[in-house]
Amino acid sequence: MKPSNSPVFWDERKINMRVRILLLTLTAIFGLAAVLLPGGVEANHPVLVEGNCFGPGMAQRTMVTPGTCGDYDGDGRIGTAEDTDEADRVFGTINAALGPGTGAAAGTGANQNGRVIIVASGSFAEVVNITGANGNVQLEGAPGVDANIDAIVQGVAGGAARQAAPGIIVNAPQNRHVTIRNIVSRNWAVGIQVVGQSHVLIDSCRIENNVNHGVLVQDDARVKINETDVTATGFRVGGGTDFPAANLPSPGVGIEYQGNSSGLVCNTCVSRSFGAGIKNSTERKRKLALKDVCLFDNRPNRDGFAGGRDRDEDRDRDEDRDRDEDRDRD
Ligand SMILES: [Ca+2]
Ligand SMILES: [Ca+2]
């Protein structure tokens, strides 16, 4: 064994000390960076959104009997009160869950990078903005949950403005992917609007009673729509309006692809649109494919595809209508 005061031993101690100082310095630098960098940019963690209920009175409630009224985590808070209460990664509104998190929940939101799961049924009167700014985003209702993104919820101010807006807007970078699954979108001007270079999967959704479009795809977006029902586009009554009896939908089309967008619509039904069921307005008509779609009671069922409007389906619809009128007369 070397004596304790040997030069070699002291050299080793100096080296060890330097290594420790270096490690401490690096730890401090990384710790400081974690504090100074925008919170949760790398999020990519799942967050939950609670449901809600209506209960007595007009105003949407934020305090309820714990465990009731969509209070998934049982703390008695729902809605906006759940958005900022603590770093529990449970939120009461969808946009708060998609955001970075504020108040006591700062840095715990999905921050446009991660999976936002609605875990209890509820109605959400908010224009949902998905940007995918920091990563890939999945917005979905858990199985069995009725996640109703609705322009009209009694007691929530701003219904008129919401009815003139899209319910869900996706504008994500080309290198991100967005999934929207098991969501209801109703009473908006457009149920789901996809713009820019977004790549989106719309899966198992119900898009109903939106005035101008059920789903509108624009710009260079690429959108696959699967196992989705788009129903009664152009038909909505409320807020002093009556579409289409007194107010004209513009245009009241179930699904439309425009511009340089492209997509695939499969295993999907579009019915009772004021205008066309599925309209292909893309610059090159070949860019929209249909597979196993069911179309009924639209005017016409398909528009803008090779061969023009589907004359057979127009004829079938007219015959259905004539039959109904004959029956009504009898
Ligand atoms: Ca709660
Ligand atoms: Ca919370």
Tab-separated table of C-alpha atoms and ligand atoms in Angstrom:
chain	number	residue	atom	x	y	z
A	1	MET	CA	0.000	0.000	0.000
A	2	LYS	CA	1.230	3.516	-0.826
A	3	PRO	CA	1.896	5.916	2.061
A	4	SER	CA	-0.820	8.472	2.530
A	5	ASN	CA	1.368	11.406	1.587
A	6	SER	CA	2.810	9.998	-1.584
A	7	PRO	CA	2.804	12.431	-4.594
A	8	VAL	CA	1.009	9.854	-6.695
A	9	PHE	CA	-1.866	9.660	-4.180
A	10	TRP	CA	-2.201	13.447	-4.127
A	11	ASP	CA	-2.319	13.524	-7.926
A	12	GLU	CA	-5.172	11.009	-7.834
A	13	ARG	CA	-7.050	13.116	-5.275
A	14	LYS	CA	-6.602	16.209	-7.447
A	15	ILE	CA	-7.907	14.345	-10.489
A	16	ASN	CA	-10.876	13.000	-8.531
A	17	MET	CA	-11.611	16.511	-7.267
A	18	ARG	CA	-11.487	17.905	-10.807
A	19	VAL	CA	-13.827	15.196	-12.055
A	20	ARG	CA	-16.249	15.971	-9.219
A	21	ILE	CA	-16.125	19.708	-9.991
A	22	LEU	CA	-16.703	18.985	-13.671
A	23	LEU	CA	-19.684	16.743	-12.887
A	24	LEU	CA	-21.163	19.321	-10.517
A	25	THR	CA	-20.730	22.037	-13.145
A	26	LEU	CA	-22.414	19.916	-15.832
A	27	THR	CA	-25.272	19.064	-13.447
A	28	ALA	CA	-25.757	22.763	-12.703
A	29	ILE	CA	-25.730	23.672	-16.400
A	30	PHE	CA	-28.280	21.005	-17.336
A	31	GLY	CA	-30.434	21.850	-14.311
A	32	LEU	CA	-30.409	25.533	-15.256
A	33	ALA	CA	-31.239	24.694	-18.859
A	34	ALA	CA	-34.201	22.590	-17.737
A	35	VAL	CA	-35.516	25.557	-15.760
A	36	LEU	CA	-34.892	28.167	-18.450
A	37	LEU	CA	-36.089	26.234	-21.512
A	38	PRO	CA	-39.805	26.451	-22.370
A	39	GLY	CA	-41.529	23.938	-20.110
A	40	GLY	CA	-42.434	20.575	-21.570
A	41	VAL	CA	-41.296	21.174	-25.157
A	42	GLU	CA	-40.282	17.553	-25.220
A	43	ALA	CA	-43.502	16.632	-23.420
A	44	ASN	CA	-44.822	13.701	-25.463
A	45	HIS	CA	-46.579	12.431	-22.370
A	46	PRO	CA	-50.257	11.540	-22.086
A	47	VAL	CA	-52.622	13.923	-20.330
A	48	LEU	CA	-56.230	13.350	-19.354
A	49	VAL	CA	-59.270	15.558	-19.816
A	50	GLU	CA	-62.165	15.091	-17.439
A	51	GLY	CA	-65.790	15.240	-18.475
A	52	ASN	CA	-68.525	17.458	-17.137
A	53	CYS	CA	-72.280	17.547	-16.644
A	54	PHE	CA	-74.976	20.131	-16.678
A	55	GLY	CA	-76.725	19.848	-13.314
A	56	PRO	CA	-79.008	22.563	-11.963
A	57	GLY	CA	-78.730	26.164	-13.084
A	58	MET	CA	-77.275	27.689	-16.215
A	59	ALA	CA	-73.599	28.239	-15.512
A	60	GLN	CA	-71.127	25.477	-16.236
A	61	ARG	CA	-69.881	24.158	-12.906
A	62	THR	CA	-66.315	23.859	-11.721
A	63	MET	CA	-66.934	22.445	-8.227
A	64	VAL	CA	-68.926	19.242	-7.768
A	65	THR	CA	-69.411	16.403	-5.326
A	66	PRO	CA	-66.115	14.484	-5.658
A	67	GLY	CA	-66.323	11.669	-8.143
A	68	THR	CA	-69.515	12.887	-9.812
A	69	CYS	CA	-70.229	14.941	-12.915
A	70	GLY	CA	-67.229	13.765	-14.917
A	71	ASP	CA	-64.794	14.333	-12.015
A	72	TYR	CA	-62.439	11.540	-13.044
A	73	ASP	CA	-59.755	12.125	-10.390
A	74	GLY	CA	-62.280	12.617	-7.588
A	75	ASP	CA	-60.976	15.950	-6.284
A	76	GLY	CA	-64.291	17.777	-6.677
A	77	ARG	CA	-62.937	20.083	-9.380
A	78	ILE	CA	-63.961	19.998	-13.054
A	79	GLY	CA	-63.664	22.369	-16.018
A	80	THR	CA	-61.351	25.353	-15.699
A	81	ALA	CA	-60.798	24.662	-11.981
A	82	GLU	CA	-59.111	21.389	-12.975
A	83	ASP	CA	-56.850	23.115	-15.526
A	84	THR	CA	-54.629	24.920	-13.014
A	85	ASP	CA	-55.041	23.128	-9.668
A	86	GLU	CA	-51.850	21.089	-9.498
A	87	ALA	CA	-49.286	19.180	-11.563
A	88	ASP	CA	-51.589	16.181	-11.924
A	89	ARG	CA	-51.695	16.069	-15.755
A	90	VAL	CA	-55.493	16.074	-15.487
A	91	PHE	CA	-57.304	18.946	-17.175
A	92	GLY	CA	-60.875	20.146	-17.445
A	93	THR	CA	-60.736	21.729	-20.908
A	94	ILE	CA	-59.243	20.339	-24.098
A	95	ASN	CA	-57.208	23.401	-25.104
A	96	ALA	CA	-55.623	23.584	-21.651
A	97	ALA	CA	-54.607	19.926	-21.981
A	98	LEU	CA	-53.111	20.620	-25.416
A	99	GLY	CA	-51.217	23.626	-24.069
A	100	PRO	CA	-48.136	23.817	-21.825
A	101	GLY	CA	-50.092	24.032	-18.577
A	102	THR	CA	-50.460	27.143	-16.439
A	103	GLY	CA	-50.643	28.052	-12.766
A	104	ALA	CA	-49.870	25.121	-10.508
A	105	ALA	CA	-50.043	22.891	-13.610
A	106	ALA	CA	-47.278	24.809	-15.435
A	107	GLY	CA	-45.156	22.574	-17.641
A	108	THR	CA	-47.448	19.548	-17.322
A	109	GLY	CA	-49.666	19.972	-20.416
A	110	ALA	CA	-49.146	18.037	-23.631
A	111	ASN	CA	-47.741	21.262	-25.113
A	112	GLN	CA	-48.797	20.214	-28.625
A	113	ASN	CA	-46.782	17.019	-28.321
A	114	GLY	CA	-48.516	13.979	-26.909
A	115	ARG	CA	-51.755	12.142	-26.340
A	116	VAL	CA	-54.784	13.957	-24.971
A	117	ILE	CA	-57.379	11.460	-23.768
A	118	ILE	CA	-60.880	12.513	-22.748
A	119	VAL	CA	-61.659	10.023	-19.996
A	120	ALA	CA	-65.209	10.943	-18.971
A	121	SER	CA	-68.206	12.059	-21.010
A	122	GLY	CA	-68.845	15.751	-21.356
A	123	SER	CA	-69.601	18.653	-23.678
A	124	PHE	CA	-66.785	20.999	-24.569
A	125	ALA	CA	-67.758	24.428	-25.932
A	126	GLU	CA	-64.310	25.343	-27.208
A	127	VAL	CA	-62.663	25.759	-30.596
A	128	VAL	CA	-59.950	23.130	-30.404
A	129	ASN	CA	-56.636	24.175	-31.953
A	130	ILE	CA	-54.137	21.466	-32.824
A	131	THR	CA	-50.807	22.793	-34.101
A	132	GLY	CA	-48.439	19.890	-33.507
A	133	ALA	CA	-45.899	22.657	-32.882
A	134	ASN	CA	-43.687	20.459	-30.714
A	135	GLY	CA	-44.519	16.949	-31.877
A	136	ASN	CA	-47.222	14.501	-32.829
A	137	VAL	CA	-50.667	14.946	-31.288
A	138	GLN	CA	-53.431	12.445	-30.627
A	139	LEU	CA	-56.794	13.747	-29.427
A	140	GLU	CA	-59.209	10.997	-28.548
A	141	GLY	CA	-62.179	10.042	-26.449
A	142	ALA	CA	-61.610	6.898	-24.386
A	143	PRO	CA	-63.744	3.907	-25.415
A	144	GLY	CA	-67.340	4.392	-24.267
A	145	VAL	CA	-66.847	8.099	-23.609
A	146	ASP	CA	-69.045	10.666	-25.354
A	147	ALA	CA	-66.590	13.488	-26.016
A	148	ASN	CA	-68.845	16.136	-27.486
A	149	ILE	CA	-67.103	19.185	-28.918
A	150	ASP	CA	-70.133	21.409	-29.342
A	151	ALA	CA	-70.565	25.056	-30.332
A	152	ILE	CA	-73.651	25.258	-28.147
A	153	VAL	CA	-73.605	24.535	-24.426
A	154	GLN	CA	-76.218	26.420	-22.442
A	155	GLY	CA	-74.626	28.806	-19.980
A	156	VAL	CA	-71.323	29.072	-21.851
A	157	ALA	CA	-71.136	32.541	-23.410
A	158	GLY	CA	-70.021	33.064	-27.001
A	159	GLY	CA	-72.298	30.553	-28.699
A	160	ALA	CA	-73.003	32.796	-31.695
A	161	ALA	CA	-69.295	33.305	-32.434
A	162	ARG	CA	-68.582	29.613	-31.988
A	163	GLN	CA	-71.349	28.640	-34.395
A	164	ALA	CA	-69.516	30.671	-37.068
A	165	ALA	CA	-66.159	28.997	-36.331
A	166	PRO	CA	-64.674	25.532	-36.959
A	167	GLY	CA	-64.905	23.095	-34.051
A	168	ILE	CA	-61.452	21.569	-34.525
A	169	ILE	CA	-58.711	23.279	-36.531
A	170	VAL	CA	-55.550	21.369	-37.425
A	171	ASN	CA	-52.595	23.297	-38.802
A	172	ALA	CA	-49.512	21.202	-38.139
A	173	PRO	CA	-46.055	21.067	-39.702
A	174	GLN	CA	-45.448	18.628	-42.521
A	175	ASN	CA	-43.237	16.402	-40.362
A	176	ARG	CA	-45.836	15.850	-37.609
A	177	HIS	CA	-48.864	13.588	-37.446
A	178	VAL	CA	-52.223	14.286	-35.843
A	179	THR	CA	-54.865	11.719	-34.917
A	180	ILE	CA	-58.444	12.626	-33.960
A	181	ARG	CA	-60.330	9.582	-32.690
A	182	ASN	CA	-63.749	8.919	-31.135
A	183	ILE	CA	-64.771	12.568	-31.026
A	184	VAL	CA	-68.136	14.184	-31.728
A	185	SER	CA	-68.046	17.602	-33.415
A	186	ARG	CA	-71.353	19.403	-33.875
A	187	ASN	CA	-73.063	22.738	-34.393
A	188	TRP	CA	-70.045	24.527	-35.890
A	189	ALA	CA	-69.555	26.193	-39.262
A	190	VAL	CA	-67.091	23.366	-39.977
A	191	GLY	CA	-66.821	20.209	-37.872
A	192	ILE	CA	-63.110	19.579	-38.534
A	193	GLN	CA	-60.948	21.874	-40.705
A	194	VAL	CA	-57.479	20.758	-41.763
A	195	VAL	CA	-55.134	23.281	-43.399
A	196	GLY	CA	-51.478	23.854	-44.280
A	197	GLN	CA	-49.278	20.794	-44.635
A	198	SER	CA	-50.977	18.792	-41.918
A	199	HIS	CA	-51.090	15.016	-41.987
A	200	VAL	CA	-54.186	13.808	-40.150
A	201	LEU	CA	-56.113	10.641	-39.383
A	202	ILE	CA	-59.774	11.186	-38.493
A	203	ASP	CA	-60.954	7.893	-37.047
A	204	SER	CA	-64.268	6.767	-35.561
A	205	CYS	CA	-65.676	10.283	-35.243
A	206	ARG	CA	-69.218	11.601	-35.546
A	207	ILE	CA	-69.563	14.912	-37.325
A	208	GLU	CA	-73.113	16.254	-37.192
A	209	ASN	CA	-75.194	19.362	-37.862
A	210	ASN	CA	-72.336	21.578	-38.974
A	211	VAL	CA	-73.532	24.255	-41.333
A	212	ASN	CA	-70.941	24.671	-44.090
A	213	HIS	CA	-68.792	21.538	-43.982
A	214	GLY	CA	-68.561	18.406	-41.884
A	215	VAL	CA	-64.881	17.970	-42.770
A	216	LEU	CA	-62.965	20.526	-44.877
A	217	VAL	CA	-59.435	19.752	-46.095
A	218	GLN	CA	-57.428	22.556	-47.680
A	219	ASP	CA	-53.987	23.640	-48.893
A	220	ASP	CA	-51.457	20.773	-48.987
A	221	ALA	CA	-53.026	18.731	-46.202
A	222	ARG	CA	-53.240	14.955	-46.358
A	223	VAL	CA	-56.152	13.432	-44.490
A	224	LYS	CA	-57.410	9.908	-44.084
A	225	ILE	CA	-60.966	9.590	-42.798
A	226	ASN	CA	-61.879	6.162	-41.456
A	227	GLU	CA	-65.008	4.692	-39.826
A	228	THR	CA	-66.585	8.097	-39.436
A	229	ASP	CA	-70.172	9.303	-39.818
A	230	VAL	CA	-70.780	12.728	-41.298
A	231	THR	CA	-74.442	13.533	-40.955
A	232	ALA	CA	-76.896	16.394	-41.542
A	233	THR	CA	-74.375	18.953	-42.748
A	234	GLY	CA	-76.246	22.177	-43.497
A	235	PHE	CA	-79.040	21.394	-41.045
A	236	ARG	CA	-78.980	23.322	-37.771
A	237	VAL	CA	-81.602	25.288	-35.875
A	238	GLY	CA	-80.768	27.653	-33.023
A	239	GLY	CA	-79.519	31.069	-32.040
A	240	GLY	CA	-82.050	32.784	-34.283
A	241	THR	CA	-80.993	30.781	-37.330
A	242	ASP	CA	-82.686	27.950	-39.147
A	243	PHE	CA	-80.495	26.159	-41.687
A	244	PRO	CA	-81.503	25.521	-44.403
A	245	ALA	CA	-85.147	26.627	-44.090
A	246	ALA	CA	-84.394	30.308	-43.415
A	247	ASN	CA	-80.592	30.498	-43.794
A	248	LEU	CA	-78.523	29.124	-46.632
A	249	PRO	CA	-75.633	26.767	-45.850
A	250	SER	CA	-72.459	27.676	-47.715
A	251	PRO	CA	-72.237	25.134	-49.184
A	252	GLY	CA	-73.470	22.440	-46.762
A	253	VAL	CA	-71.081	19.732	-48.020
A	254	GLY	CA	-70.330	16.662	-45.907
A	255	ILE	CA	-66.649	16.180	-46.806
A	256	GLU	CA	-64.675	18.387	-49.192
A	257	TYR	CA	-61.038	18.322	-50.256
A	258	GLN	CA	-59.749	21.517	-51.854
A	259	GLY	CA	-56.534	22.991	-53.265
A	260	ASN	CA	-53.544	20.691	-53.395
A	261	SER	CA	-54.834	18.477	-50.609
A	262	SER	CA	-55.215	14.736	-50.920
A	263	GLY	CA	-56.682	11.889	-48.983
A	264	LEU	CA	-58.502	8.653	-48.535
A	265	VAL	CA	-62.046	8.294	-47.241
A	266	CYS	CA	-62.807	4.722	-46.236
A	267	ASN	CA	-65.374	2.784	-44.200
A	268	THR	CA	-67.233	6.055	-43.783
A	269	CYS	CA	-70.844	7.156	-44.251
A	270	VAL	CA	-72.033	10.587	-45.328
A	271	SER	CA	-75.740	11.221	-45.270
A	272	ARG	CA	-78.317	13.976	-45.364
A	273	SER	CA	-76.025	16.774	-46.511
A	274	PHE	CA	-77.644	19.935	-47.842
A	275	GLY	CA	-75.052	19.903	-50.636
A	276	ALA	CA	-72.746	17.163	-51.889
A	277	GLY	CA	-71.867	14.219	-49.660
A	278	ILE	CA	-68.204	14.006	-50.699
A	279	LYS	CA	-66.822	16.705	-52.992
A	280	ASN	CA	-63.485	16.530	-54.740
A	281	SER	CA	-62.359	20.087	-55.492
A	282	THR	CA	-58.642	19.283	-55.567
A	283	GLU	CA	-56.502	20.632	-58.349
A	284	ARG	CA	-55.853	17.158	-59.668
A	285	LYS	CA	-58.937	15.062	-59.353
A	286	ARG	CA	-57.063	11.831	-58.848
A	287	LYS	CA	-55.806	12.827	-55.411
A	288	LEU	CA	-58.879	11.820	-53.441
A	289	ALA	CA	-59.666	8.119	-53.134
A	290	LEU	CA	-62.821	6.529	-51.785
A	291	LYS	CA	-63.074	2.988	-50.468
A	292	ASP	CA	-66.108	1.384	-48.882
A	293	VAL	CA	-68.046	4.585	-48.389
A	294	CYS	CA	-71.792	4.716	-47.974
A	295	LEU	CA	-73.584	7.782	-49.245
A	296	PHE	CA	-77.238	8.558	-48.827
A	297	ASP	CA	-79.578	11.507	-49.217
A	298	ASN	CA	-76.925	14.023	-50.255
A	299	ARG	CA	-77.256	16.451	-53.172
A	300	PRO	CA	-75.490	14.816	-54.960
A	301	ASN	CA	-73.799	11.971	-53.120
A	302	ARG	CA	-70.492	12.507	-54.974
A	303	ASP	CA	-69.258	15.573	-56.805
A	304	GLY	CA	-66.040	16.307	-58.653
A	305	PHE	CA	-64.978	12.739	-59.314
A	306	ALA	CA	-64.249	11.222	-62.699
A	307	GLY	CA	-67.453	11.082	-64.669
A	308	GLY	CA	-68.857	14.094	-62.887
A	309	ARG	CA	-71.778	13.846	-60.566
A	310	ASP	CA	-73.051	10.424	-59.846
A	311	ARG	CA	-76.127	10.462	-62.042
A	312	ASP	CA	-77.321	7.031	-60.934
A	313	GLU	CA	-77.270	8.091	-57.311
A	314	ASP	CA	-79.047	11.350	-58.157
A	315	ARG	CA	-81.719	9.343	-59.940
A	316	ASP	CA	-82.047	6.900	-57.018
A	317	ARG	CA	-82.442	9.787	-54.592
A	318	ASP	CA	-85.068	11.440	-56.741
A	319	GLU	CA	-86.953	8.166	-56.970
A	320	ASP	CA	-86.763	7.796	-53.157
A	321	ARG	CA	-88.144	11.301	-52.774
A	322	ASP	CA	-90.962	10.656	-55.251
A	323	ARG	CA	-91.868	7.482	-53.381
A	324	ASP	CA	-91.931	9.355	-50.042
A	325	GLU	CA	-94.154	12.037	-51.497
A	326	ASP	CA	-96.515	9.455	-52.954
A	327	ARG	CA	-96.726	7.730	-49.577
A	328	ASP	CA	-97.371	11.040	-47.800
A	329	ARG	CA	-100.204	11.786	-50.217
A	330	ASP	CA	-101.734	8.371	-49.558
B	1	CA	CA	-61.294	16.659	-10.947
B	2	CA	CA	-55.547	19.280	-12.812
